[in-house]
mmCIF file of C-alpha atoms in Angstrom:
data_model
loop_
_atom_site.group_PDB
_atom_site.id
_atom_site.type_symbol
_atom_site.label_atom_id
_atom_site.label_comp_id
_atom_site.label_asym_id
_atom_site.label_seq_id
_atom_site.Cartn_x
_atom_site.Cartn_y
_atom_site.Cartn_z
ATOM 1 C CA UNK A 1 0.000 0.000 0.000
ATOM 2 C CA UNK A 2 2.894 2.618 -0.745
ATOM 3 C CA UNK A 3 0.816 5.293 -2.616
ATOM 4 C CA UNK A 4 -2.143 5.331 -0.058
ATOM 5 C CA UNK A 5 1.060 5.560 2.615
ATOM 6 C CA UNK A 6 2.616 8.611 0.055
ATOM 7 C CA UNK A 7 -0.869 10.367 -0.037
ATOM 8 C CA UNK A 8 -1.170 10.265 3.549
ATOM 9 C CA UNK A 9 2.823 11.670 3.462
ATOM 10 C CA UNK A 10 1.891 13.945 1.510
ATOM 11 C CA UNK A 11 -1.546 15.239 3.157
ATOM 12 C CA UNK A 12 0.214 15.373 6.524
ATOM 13 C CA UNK A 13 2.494 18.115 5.199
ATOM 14 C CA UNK A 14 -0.217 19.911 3.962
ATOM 15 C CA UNK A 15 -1.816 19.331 7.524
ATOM 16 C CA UNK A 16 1.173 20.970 9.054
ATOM 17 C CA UNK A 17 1.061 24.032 7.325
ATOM 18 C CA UNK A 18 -2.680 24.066 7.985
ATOM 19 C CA UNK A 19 -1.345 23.740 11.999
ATOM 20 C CA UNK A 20 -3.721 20.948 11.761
ATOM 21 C CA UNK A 21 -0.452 19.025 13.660
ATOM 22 C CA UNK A 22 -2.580 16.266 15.877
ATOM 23 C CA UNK A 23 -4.203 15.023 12.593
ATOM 24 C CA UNK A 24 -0.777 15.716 10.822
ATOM 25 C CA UNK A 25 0.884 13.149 13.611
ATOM 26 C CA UNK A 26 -1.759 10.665 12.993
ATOM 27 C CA UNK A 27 -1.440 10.546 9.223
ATOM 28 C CA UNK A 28 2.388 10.538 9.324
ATOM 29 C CA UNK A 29 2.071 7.477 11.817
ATOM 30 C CA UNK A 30 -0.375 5.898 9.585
ATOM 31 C CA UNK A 31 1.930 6.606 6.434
ATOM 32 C CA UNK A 32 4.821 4.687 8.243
ATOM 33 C CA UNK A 33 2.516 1.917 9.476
ATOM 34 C CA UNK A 34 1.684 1.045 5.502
ATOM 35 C CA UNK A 35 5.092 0.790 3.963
ATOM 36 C CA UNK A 36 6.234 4.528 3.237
ATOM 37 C CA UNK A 37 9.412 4.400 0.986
ATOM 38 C CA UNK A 38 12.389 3.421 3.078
ATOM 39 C CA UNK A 39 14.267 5.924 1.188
ATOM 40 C CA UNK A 40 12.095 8.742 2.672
ATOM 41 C CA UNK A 41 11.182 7.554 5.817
ATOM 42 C CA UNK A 42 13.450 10.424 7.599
ATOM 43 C CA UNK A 43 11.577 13.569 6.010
ATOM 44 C CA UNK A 44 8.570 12.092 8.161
ATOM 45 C CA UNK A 45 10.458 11.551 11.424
ATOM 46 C CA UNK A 46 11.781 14.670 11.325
ATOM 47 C CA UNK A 47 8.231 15.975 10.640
ATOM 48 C CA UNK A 48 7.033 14.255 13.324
ATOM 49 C CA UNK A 49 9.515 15.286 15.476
ATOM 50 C CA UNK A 50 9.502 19.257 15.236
ATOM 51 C CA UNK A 51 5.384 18.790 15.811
ATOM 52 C CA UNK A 52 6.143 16.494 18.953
ATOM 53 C CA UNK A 53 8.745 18.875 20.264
ATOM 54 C CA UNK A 54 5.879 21.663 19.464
ATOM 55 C CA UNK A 55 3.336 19.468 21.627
ATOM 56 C CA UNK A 56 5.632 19.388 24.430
ATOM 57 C CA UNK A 57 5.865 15.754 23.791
ATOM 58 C CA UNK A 58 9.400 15.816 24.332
ATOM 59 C CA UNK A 59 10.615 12.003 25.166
ATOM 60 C CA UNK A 60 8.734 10.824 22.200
ATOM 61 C CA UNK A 61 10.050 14.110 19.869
ATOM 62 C CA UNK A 62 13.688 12.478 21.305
ATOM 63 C CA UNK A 63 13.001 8.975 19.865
ATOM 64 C CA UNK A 64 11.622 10.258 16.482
ATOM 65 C CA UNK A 65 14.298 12.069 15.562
ATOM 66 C CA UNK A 66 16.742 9.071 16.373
ATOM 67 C CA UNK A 67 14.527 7.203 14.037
ATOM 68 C CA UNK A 68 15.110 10.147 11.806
ATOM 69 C CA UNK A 69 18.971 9.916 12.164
ATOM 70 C CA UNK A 70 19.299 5.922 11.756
ATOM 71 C CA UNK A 71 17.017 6.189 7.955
ATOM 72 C CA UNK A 72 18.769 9.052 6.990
ATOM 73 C CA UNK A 73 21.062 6.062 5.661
ATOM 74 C CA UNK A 74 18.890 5.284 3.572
ATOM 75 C CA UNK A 75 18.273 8.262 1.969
ATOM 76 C CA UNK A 76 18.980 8.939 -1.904
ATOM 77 C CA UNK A 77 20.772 12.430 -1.630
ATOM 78 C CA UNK A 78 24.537 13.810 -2.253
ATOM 79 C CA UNK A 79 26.829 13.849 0.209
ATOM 80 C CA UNK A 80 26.815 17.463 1.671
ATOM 81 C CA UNK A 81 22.592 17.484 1.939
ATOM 82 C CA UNK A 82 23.144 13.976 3.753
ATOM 83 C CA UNK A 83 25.887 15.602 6.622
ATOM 84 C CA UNK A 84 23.603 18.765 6.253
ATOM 85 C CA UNK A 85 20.438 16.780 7.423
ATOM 86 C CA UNK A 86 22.781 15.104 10.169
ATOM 87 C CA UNK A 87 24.247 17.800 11.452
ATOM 88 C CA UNK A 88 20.586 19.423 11.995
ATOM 89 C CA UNK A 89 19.103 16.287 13.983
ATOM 90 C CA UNK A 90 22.236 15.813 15.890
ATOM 91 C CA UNK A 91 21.815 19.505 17.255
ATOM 92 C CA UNK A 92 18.550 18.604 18.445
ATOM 93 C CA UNK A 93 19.465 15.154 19.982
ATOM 94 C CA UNK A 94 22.237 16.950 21.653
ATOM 95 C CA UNK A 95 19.404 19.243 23.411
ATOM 96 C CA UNK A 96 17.868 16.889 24.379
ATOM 97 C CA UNK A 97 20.299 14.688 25.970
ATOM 98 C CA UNK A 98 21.279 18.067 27.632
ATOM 99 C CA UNK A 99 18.168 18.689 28.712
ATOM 100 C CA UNK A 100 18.063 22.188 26.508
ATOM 101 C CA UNK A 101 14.774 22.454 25.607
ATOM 102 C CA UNK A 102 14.372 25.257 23.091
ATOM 103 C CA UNK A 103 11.070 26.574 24.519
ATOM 104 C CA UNK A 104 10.075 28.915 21.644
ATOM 105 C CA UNK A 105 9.278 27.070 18.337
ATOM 106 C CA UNK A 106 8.775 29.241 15.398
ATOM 107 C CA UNK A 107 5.757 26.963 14.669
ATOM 108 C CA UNK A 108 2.477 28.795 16.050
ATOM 109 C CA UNK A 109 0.863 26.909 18.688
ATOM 110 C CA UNK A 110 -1.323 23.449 17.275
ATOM 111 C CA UNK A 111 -4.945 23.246 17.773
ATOM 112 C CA UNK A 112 -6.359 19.255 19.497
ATOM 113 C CA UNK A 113 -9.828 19.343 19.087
ATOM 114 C CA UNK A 114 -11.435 18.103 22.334
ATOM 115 C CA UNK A 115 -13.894 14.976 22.293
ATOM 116 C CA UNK A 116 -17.529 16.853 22.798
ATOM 117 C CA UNK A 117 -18.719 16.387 26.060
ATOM 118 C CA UNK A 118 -22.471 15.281 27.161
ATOM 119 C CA UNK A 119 -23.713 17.872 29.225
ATOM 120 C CA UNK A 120 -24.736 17.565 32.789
ATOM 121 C CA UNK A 121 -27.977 17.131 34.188
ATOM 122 C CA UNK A 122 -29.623 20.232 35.429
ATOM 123 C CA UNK A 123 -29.955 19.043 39.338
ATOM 124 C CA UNK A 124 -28.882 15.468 38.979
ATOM 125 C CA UNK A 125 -29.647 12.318 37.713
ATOM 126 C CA UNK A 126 -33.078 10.836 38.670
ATOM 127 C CA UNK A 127 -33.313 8.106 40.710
ATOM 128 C CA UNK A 128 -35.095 5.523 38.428
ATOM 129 C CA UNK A 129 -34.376 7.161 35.342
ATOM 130 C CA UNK A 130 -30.309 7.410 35.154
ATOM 131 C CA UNK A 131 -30.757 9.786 31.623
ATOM 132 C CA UNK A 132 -33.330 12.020 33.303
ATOM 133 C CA UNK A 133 -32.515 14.567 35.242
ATOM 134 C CA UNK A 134 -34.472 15.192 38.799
ATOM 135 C CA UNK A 135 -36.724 17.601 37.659
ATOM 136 C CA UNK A 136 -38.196 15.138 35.249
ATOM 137 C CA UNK A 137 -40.863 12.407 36.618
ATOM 138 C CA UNK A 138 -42.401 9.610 34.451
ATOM 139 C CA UNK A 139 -45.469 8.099 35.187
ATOM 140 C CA UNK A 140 -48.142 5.943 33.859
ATOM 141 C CA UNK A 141 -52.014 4.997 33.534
ATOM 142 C CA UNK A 142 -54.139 2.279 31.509
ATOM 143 C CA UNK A 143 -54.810 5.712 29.457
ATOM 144 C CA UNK A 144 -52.326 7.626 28.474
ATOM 145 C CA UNK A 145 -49.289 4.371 28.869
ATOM 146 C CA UNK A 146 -46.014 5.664 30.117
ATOM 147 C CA UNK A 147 -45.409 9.296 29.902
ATOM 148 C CA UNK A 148 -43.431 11.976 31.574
ATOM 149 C CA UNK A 149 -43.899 14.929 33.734
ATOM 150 C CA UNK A 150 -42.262 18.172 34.959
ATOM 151 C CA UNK A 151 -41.750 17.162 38.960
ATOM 152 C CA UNK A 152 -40.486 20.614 39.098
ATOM 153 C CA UNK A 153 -39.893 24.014 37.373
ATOM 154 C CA UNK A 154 -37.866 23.814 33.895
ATOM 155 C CA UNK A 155 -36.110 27.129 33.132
ATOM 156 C CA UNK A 156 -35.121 27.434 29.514
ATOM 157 C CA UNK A 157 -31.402 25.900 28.761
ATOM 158 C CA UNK A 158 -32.150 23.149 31.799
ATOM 159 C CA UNK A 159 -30.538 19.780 30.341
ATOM 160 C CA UNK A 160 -33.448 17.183 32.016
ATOM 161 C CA UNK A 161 -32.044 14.277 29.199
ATOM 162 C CA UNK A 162 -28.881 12.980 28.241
ATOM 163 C CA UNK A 163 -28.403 8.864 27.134
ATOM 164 C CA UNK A 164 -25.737 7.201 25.138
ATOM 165 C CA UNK A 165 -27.569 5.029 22.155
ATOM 166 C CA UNK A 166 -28.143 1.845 22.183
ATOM 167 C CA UNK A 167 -27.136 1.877 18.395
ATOM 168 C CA UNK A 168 -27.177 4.938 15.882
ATOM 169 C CA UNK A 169 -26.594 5.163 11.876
ATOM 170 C CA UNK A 170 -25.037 7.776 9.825
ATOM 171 C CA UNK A 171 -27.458 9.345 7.400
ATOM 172 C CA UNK A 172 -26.659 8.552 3.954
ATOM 173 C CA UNK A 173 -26.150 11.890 2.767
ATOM 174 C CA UNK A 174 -23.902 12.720 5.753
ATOM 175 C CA UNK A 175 -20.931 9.391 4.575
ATOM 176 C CA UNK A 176 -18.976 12.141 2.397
ATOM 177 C CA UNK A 177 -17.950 14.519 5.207
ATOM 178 C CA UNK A 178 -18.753 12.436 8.471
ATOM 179 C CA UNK A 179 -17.048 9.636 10.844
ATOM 180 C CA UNK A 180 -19.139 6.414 10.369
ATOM 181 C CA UNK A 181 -18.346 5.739 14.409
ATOM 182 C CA UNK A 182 -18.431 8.871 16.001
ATOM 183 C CA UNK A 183 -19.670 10.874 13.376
ATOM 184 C CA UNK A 184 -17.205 14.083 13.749
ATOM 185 C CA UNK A 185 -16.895 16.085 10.585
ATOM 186 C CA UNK A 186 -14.045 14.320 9.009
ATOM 187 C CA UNK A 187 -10.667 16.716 8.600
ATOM 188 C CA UNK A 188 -8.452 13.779 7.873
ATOM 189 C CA UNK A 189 -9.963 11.256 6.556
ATOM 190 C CA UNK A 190 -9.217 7.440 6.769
ATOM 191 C CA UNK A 191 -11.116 5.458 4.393
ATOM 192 C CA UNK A 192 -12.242 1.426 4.848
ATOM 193 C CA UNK A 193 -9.499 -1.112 4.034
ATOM 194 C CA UNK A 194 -11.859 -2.609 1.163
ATOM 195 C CA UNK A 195 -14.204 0.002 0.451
ATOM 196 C CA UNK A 196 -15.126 3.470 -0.843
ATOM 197 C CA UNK A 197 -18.543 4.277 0.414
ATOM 198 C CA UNK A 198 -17.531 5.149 3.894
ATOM 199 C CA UNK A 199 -14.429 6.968 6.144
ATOM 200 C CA UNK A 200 -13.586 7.592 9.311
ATOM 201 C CA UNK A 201 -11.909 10.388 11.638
ATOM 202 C CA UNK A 202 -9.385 8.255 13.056
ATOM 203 C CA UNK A 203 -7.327 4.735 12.710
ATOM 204 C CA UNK A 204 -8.966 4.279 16.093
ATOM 205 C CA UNK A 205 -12.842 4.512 14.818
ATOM 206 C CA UNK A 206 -11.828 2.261 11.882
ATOM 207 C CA UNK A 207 -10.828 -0.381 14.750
ATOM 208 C CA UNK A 208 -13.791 -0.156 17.015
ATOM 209 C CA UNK A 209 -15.996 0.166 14.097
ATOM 210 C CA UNK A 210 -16.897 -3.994 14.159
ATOM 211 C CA UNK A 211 -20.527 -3.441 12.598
ATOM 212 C CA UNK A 212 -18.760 -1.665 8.970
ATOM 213 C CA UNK A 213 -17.000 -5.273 8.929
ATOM 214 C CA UNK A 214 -20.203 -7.118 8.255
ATOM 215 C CA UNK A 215 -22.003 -4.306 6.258
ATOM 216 C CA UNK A 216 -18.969 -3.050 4.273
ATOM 217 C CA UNK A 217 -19.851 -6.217 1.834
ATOM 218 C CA UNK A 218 -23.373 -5.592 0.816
ATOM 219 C CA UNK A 219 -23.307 -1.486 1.572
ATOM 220 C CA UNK A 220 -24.164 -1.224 -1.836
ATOM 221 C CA UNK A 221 -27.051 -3.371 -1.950
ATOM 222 C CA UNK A 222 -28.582 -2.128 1.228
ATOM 223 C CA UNK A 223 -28.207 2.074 0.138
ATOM 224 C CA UNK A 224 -29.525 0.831 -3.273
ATOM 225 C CA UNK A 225 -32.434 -0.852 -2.183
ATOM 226 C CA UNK A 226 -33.811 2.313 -0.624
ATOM 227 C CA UNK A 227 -34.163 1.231 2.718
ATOM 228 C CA UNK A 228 -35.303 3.920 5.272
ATOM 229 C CA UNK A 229 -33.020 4.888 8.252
ATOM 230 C CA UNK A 230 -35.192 3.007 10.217
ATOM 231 C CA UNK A 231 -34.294 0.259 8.369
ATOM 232 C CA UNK A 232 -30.524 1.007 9.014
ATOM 233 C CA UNK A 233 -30.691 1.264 12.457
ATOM 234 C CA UNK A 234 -32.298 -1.820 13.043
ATOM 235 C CA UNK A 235 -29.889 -3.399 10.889
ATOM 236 C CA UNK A 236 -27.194 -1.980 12.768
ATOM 237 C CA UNK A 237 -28.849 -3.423 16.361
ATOM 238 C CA UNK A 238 -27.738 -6.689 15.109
ATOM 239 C CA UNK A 239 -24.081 -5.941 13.124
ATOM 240 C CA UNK A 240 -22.752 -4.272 16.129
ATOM 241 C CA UNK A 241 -23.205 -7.210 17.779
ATOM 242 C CA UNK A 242 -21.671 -11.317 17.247
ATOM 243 C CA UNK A 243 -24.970 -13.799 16.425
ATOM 244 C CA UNK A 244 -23.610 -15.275 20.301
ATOM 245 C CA UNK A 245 -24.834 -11.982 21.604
ATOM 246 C CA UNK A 246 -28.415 -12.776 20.655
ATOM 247 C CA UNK A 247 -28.382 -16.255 21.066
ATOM 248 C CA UNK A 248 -27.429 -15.721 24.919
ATOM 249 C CA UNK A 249 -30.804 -13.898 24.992
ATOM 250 C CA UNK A 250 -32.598 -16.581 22.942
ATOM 251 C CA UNK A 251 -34.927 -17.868 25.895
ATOM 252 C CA UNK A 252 -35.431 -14.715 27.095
ATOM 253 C CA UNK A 253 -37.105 -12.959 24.460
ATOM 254 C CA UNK A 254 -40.369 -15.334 24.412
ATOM 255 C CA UNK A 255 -40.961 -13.957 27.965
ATOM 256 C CA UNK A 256 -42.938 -11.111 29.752
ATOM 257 C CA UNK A 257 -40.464 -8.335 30.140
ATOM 258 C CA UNK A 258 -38.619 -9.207 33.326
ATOM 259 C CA UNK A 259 -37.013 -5.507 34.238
ATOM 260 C CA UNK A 260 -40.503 -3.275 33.798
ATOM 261 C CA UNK A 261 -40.029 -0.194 35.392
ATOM 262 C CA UNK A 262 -43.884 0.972 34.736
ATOM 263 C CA UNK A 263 -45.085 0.137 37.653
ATOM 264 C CA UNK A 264 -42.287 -0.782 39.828
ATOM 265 C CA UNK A 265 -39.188 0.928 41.471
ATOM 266 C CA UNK A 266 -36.175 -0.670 38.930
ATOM 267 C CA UNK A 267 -34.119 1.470 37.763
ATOM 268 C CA UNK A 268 -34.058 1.676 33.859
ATOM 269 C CA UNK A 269 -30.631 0.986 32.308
ATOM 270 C CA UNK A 270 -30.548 1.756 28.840
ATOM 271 C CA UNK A 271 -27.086 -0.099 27.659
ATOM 272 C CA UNK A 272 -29.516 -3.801 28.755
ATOM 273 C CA UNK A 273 -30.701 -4.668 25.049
ATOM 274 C CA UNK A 274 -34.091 -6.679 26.987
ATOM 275 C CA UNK A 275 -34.893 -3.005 27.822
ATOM 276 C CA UNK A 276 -34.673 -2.157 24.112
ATOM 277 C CA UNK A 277 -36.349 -5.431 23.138
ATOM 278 C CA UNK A 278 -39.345 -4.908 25.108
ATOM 279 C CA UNK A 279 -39.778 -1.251 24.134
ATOM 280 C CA UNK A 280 -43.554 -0.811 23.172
ATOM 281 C CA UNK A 281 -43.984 -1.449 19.806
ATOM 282 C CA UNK A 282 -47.836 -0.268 19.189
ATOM 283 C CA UNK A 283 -48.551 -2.987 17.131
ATOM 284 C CA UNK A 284 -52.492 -3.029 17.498
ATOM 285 C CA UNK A 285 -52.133 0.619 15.992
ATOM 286 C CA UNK A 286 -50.395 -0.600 12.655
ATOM 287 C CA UNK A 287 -51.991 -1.641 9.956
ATOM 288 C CA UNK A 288 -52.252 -4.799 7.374
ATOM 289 C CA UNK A 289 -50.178 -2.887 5.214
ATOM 290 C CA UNK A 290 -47.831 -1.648 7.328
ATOM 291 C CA UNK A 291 -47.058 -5.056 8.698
ATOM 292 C CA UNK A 292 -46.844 -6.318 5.129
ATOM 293 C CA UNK A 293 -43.938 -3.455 4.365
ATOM 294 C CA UNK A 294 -42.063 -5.163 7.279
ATOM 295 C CA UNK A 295 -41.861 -8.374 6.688
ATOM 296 C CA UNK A 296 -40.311 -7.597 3.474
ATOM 297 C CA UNK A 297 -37.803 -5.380 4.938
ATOM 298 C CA UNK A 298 -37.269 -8.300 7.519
ATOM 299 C CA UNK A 299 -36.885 -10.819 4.853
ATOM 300 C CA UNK A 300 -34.493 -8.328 2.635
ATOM 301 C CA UNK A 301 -32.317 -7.850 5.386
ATOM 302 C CA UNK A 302 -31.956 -11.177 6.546
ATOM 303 C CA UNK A 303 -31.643 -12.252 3.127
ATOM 304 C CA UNK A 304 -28.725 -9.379 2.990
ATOM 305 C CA UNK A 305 -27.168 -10.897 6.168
ATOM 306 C CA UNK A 306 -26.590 -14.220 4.666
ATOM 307 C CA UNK A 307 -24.154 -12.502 2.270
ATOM 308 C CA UNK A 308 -21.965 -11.602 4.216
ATOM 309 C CA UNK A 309 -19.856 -13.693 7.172
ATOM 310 C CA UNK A 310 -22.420 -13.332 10.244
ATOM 311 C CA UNK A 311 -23.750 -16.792 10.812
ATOM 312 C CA UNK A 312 -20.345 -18.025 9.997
ATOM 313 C CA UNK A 313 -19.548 -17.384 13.661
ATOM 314 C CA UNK A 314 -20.358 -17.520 17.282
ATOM 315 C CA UNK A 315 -17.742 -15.419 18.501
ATOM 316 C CA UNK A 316 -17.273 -13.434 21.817
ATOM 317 C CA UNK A 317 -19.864 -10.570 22.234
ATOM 318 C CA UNK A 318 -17.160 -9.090 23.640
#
């Protein structure tokens, strides 16, 4: 893979002059992770190094630029650029090992952007309902079914809700610009190992992302087939998970839901997939039709599923 490993060379040089410099460290690590030319391989420590310096990152700024010193052998150059290039790392190693810091780089200061943070509760976290905060009650009668309540005043800007999904789905529209796992805007890019039709922000997404492993196969089919992004997301409640993860719940789901907090005083956990499972589903409101659309959406998808490697194995659901 040596020209996706040049491209990502040459993007994180374009990065630095951006001061972009935490996505250009990322893209020259990738670069050297996929076989950059051997021949080249110091221009990137030493890029690496001046940005790690920059970051205060000073121990690891120390070992890139002895990584940039031993491929400077390697290096197709004459002579005098070669001792020219030594000379310059050598100067720096020498600071270091002397503990000489230089303190002010010529390089403006680099921007990290922070993770986004979930808000706090405005007055805590209710006692039944984790995701709710205390000034939010939820009760329930044969009438109106489950439903929820101020329990106090709610000034405007109060956060009374915050809850991590159970499983989300990029919009379609959105694949171009936007992390298919965390779903950042995208300023570096890194792109599936076999396909085109999605990226993500980081080498780290691409790992975590398990689900894009199964649907990366039949993407195709299932954008083409028009499927709504209802259809996605419960398509993606099974791909994020192994087929053992549902078959330890196999017995279970025949049963009354066991964890009801309507009319008891559980507390509601919304990571436990029998909560999810036993979410109402209004069926006596739907009609023939509607049913109809779903089973062939049920059968599509399964049919989909079978293309790709998911009842091949019973792996961990860990």
């Amino acid at each position: 893979m040596t020209l996706y490993a040049i491209c990502l060379a040459n993007r994180s040089a374009a990065l630095y002059h951006l001061r972009e410099y935490h996505y250009c460290v990322k893209d020259i690590d990738e670069a050297l992770e996929h076989h950059y030319p051997k021949e080249l391989k110091y221009k990137l420590y030493k890029r690496k190094a001046r940005l790690l310096s920059h970051m205060k990152q000073h121990v690891d700024a120390r070992d890139a630029y002895r990584q940039a010193l031993k491929w400077l052998d390697w290096a197709k150059m004459e002579r005098e650029k070669r001792i020219e290039h030594q000379t310059e790392i050598q100067k720096w190693l020498k600071m270091y090992e002397t503990g000489k810091v230089v303190k002010n780089w010529d390089v403006p200061e680099g921007y990290i952007e922070p993770a986004p943070l979930i808000p706090n509760l405005t007055g805590g976290s209710n006692e039944r309902f984790p995701s709710l905060s205390k000034k939010v009650d939820v009760k329930y009668d044969n009438n109106q079914g489950r439903y929820a309540v101020a329990a106090e005043d709610i000034e405007v800007g109060d956060v009374i809700a915050t809850e991590k999904p159970f499983a989300s789905v990029l919009l379609r529209e959105e694949y171009g610009n936007h992390c298919q796992k965390c779903f950042k805007v995208t300023k570096a890019p890194i792109p599936c190992k076999k396909c085109s039709s999605v990226l993500f922000c980081s080498v780290e997404c691409r790992q975590e992302s398990s689900f894009h492993s199964i649907e990366c196969p039949i993407l195709d089919l299932l954008t083409g087939s028009g499927m709504s992004i209802n259809c996605f997301l419960a398509f993606r409640l099974v791909t994020q998970y192994p087929l053992s993860f549902f078959l330890d719940f196999k017995d279970q789901l025949t049963e009354e839901d066991p964890k009801d907090t309507t009319n008891n005083k559980q507390v509601y956990d919304p990571s436990d997939f029998l909560r999810l499972y036993h979410l109402v589903c209004h069926s006596q409101s739907r009609t023939p039709e509607d049913f109809f659309h779903r089973c062939i959406m049920i059968v599509f998808m399964v049919k989909a599923l079978k293309k790709t490697k998911y009842f091949e194995t019973k792996g961990s659901a860990s």
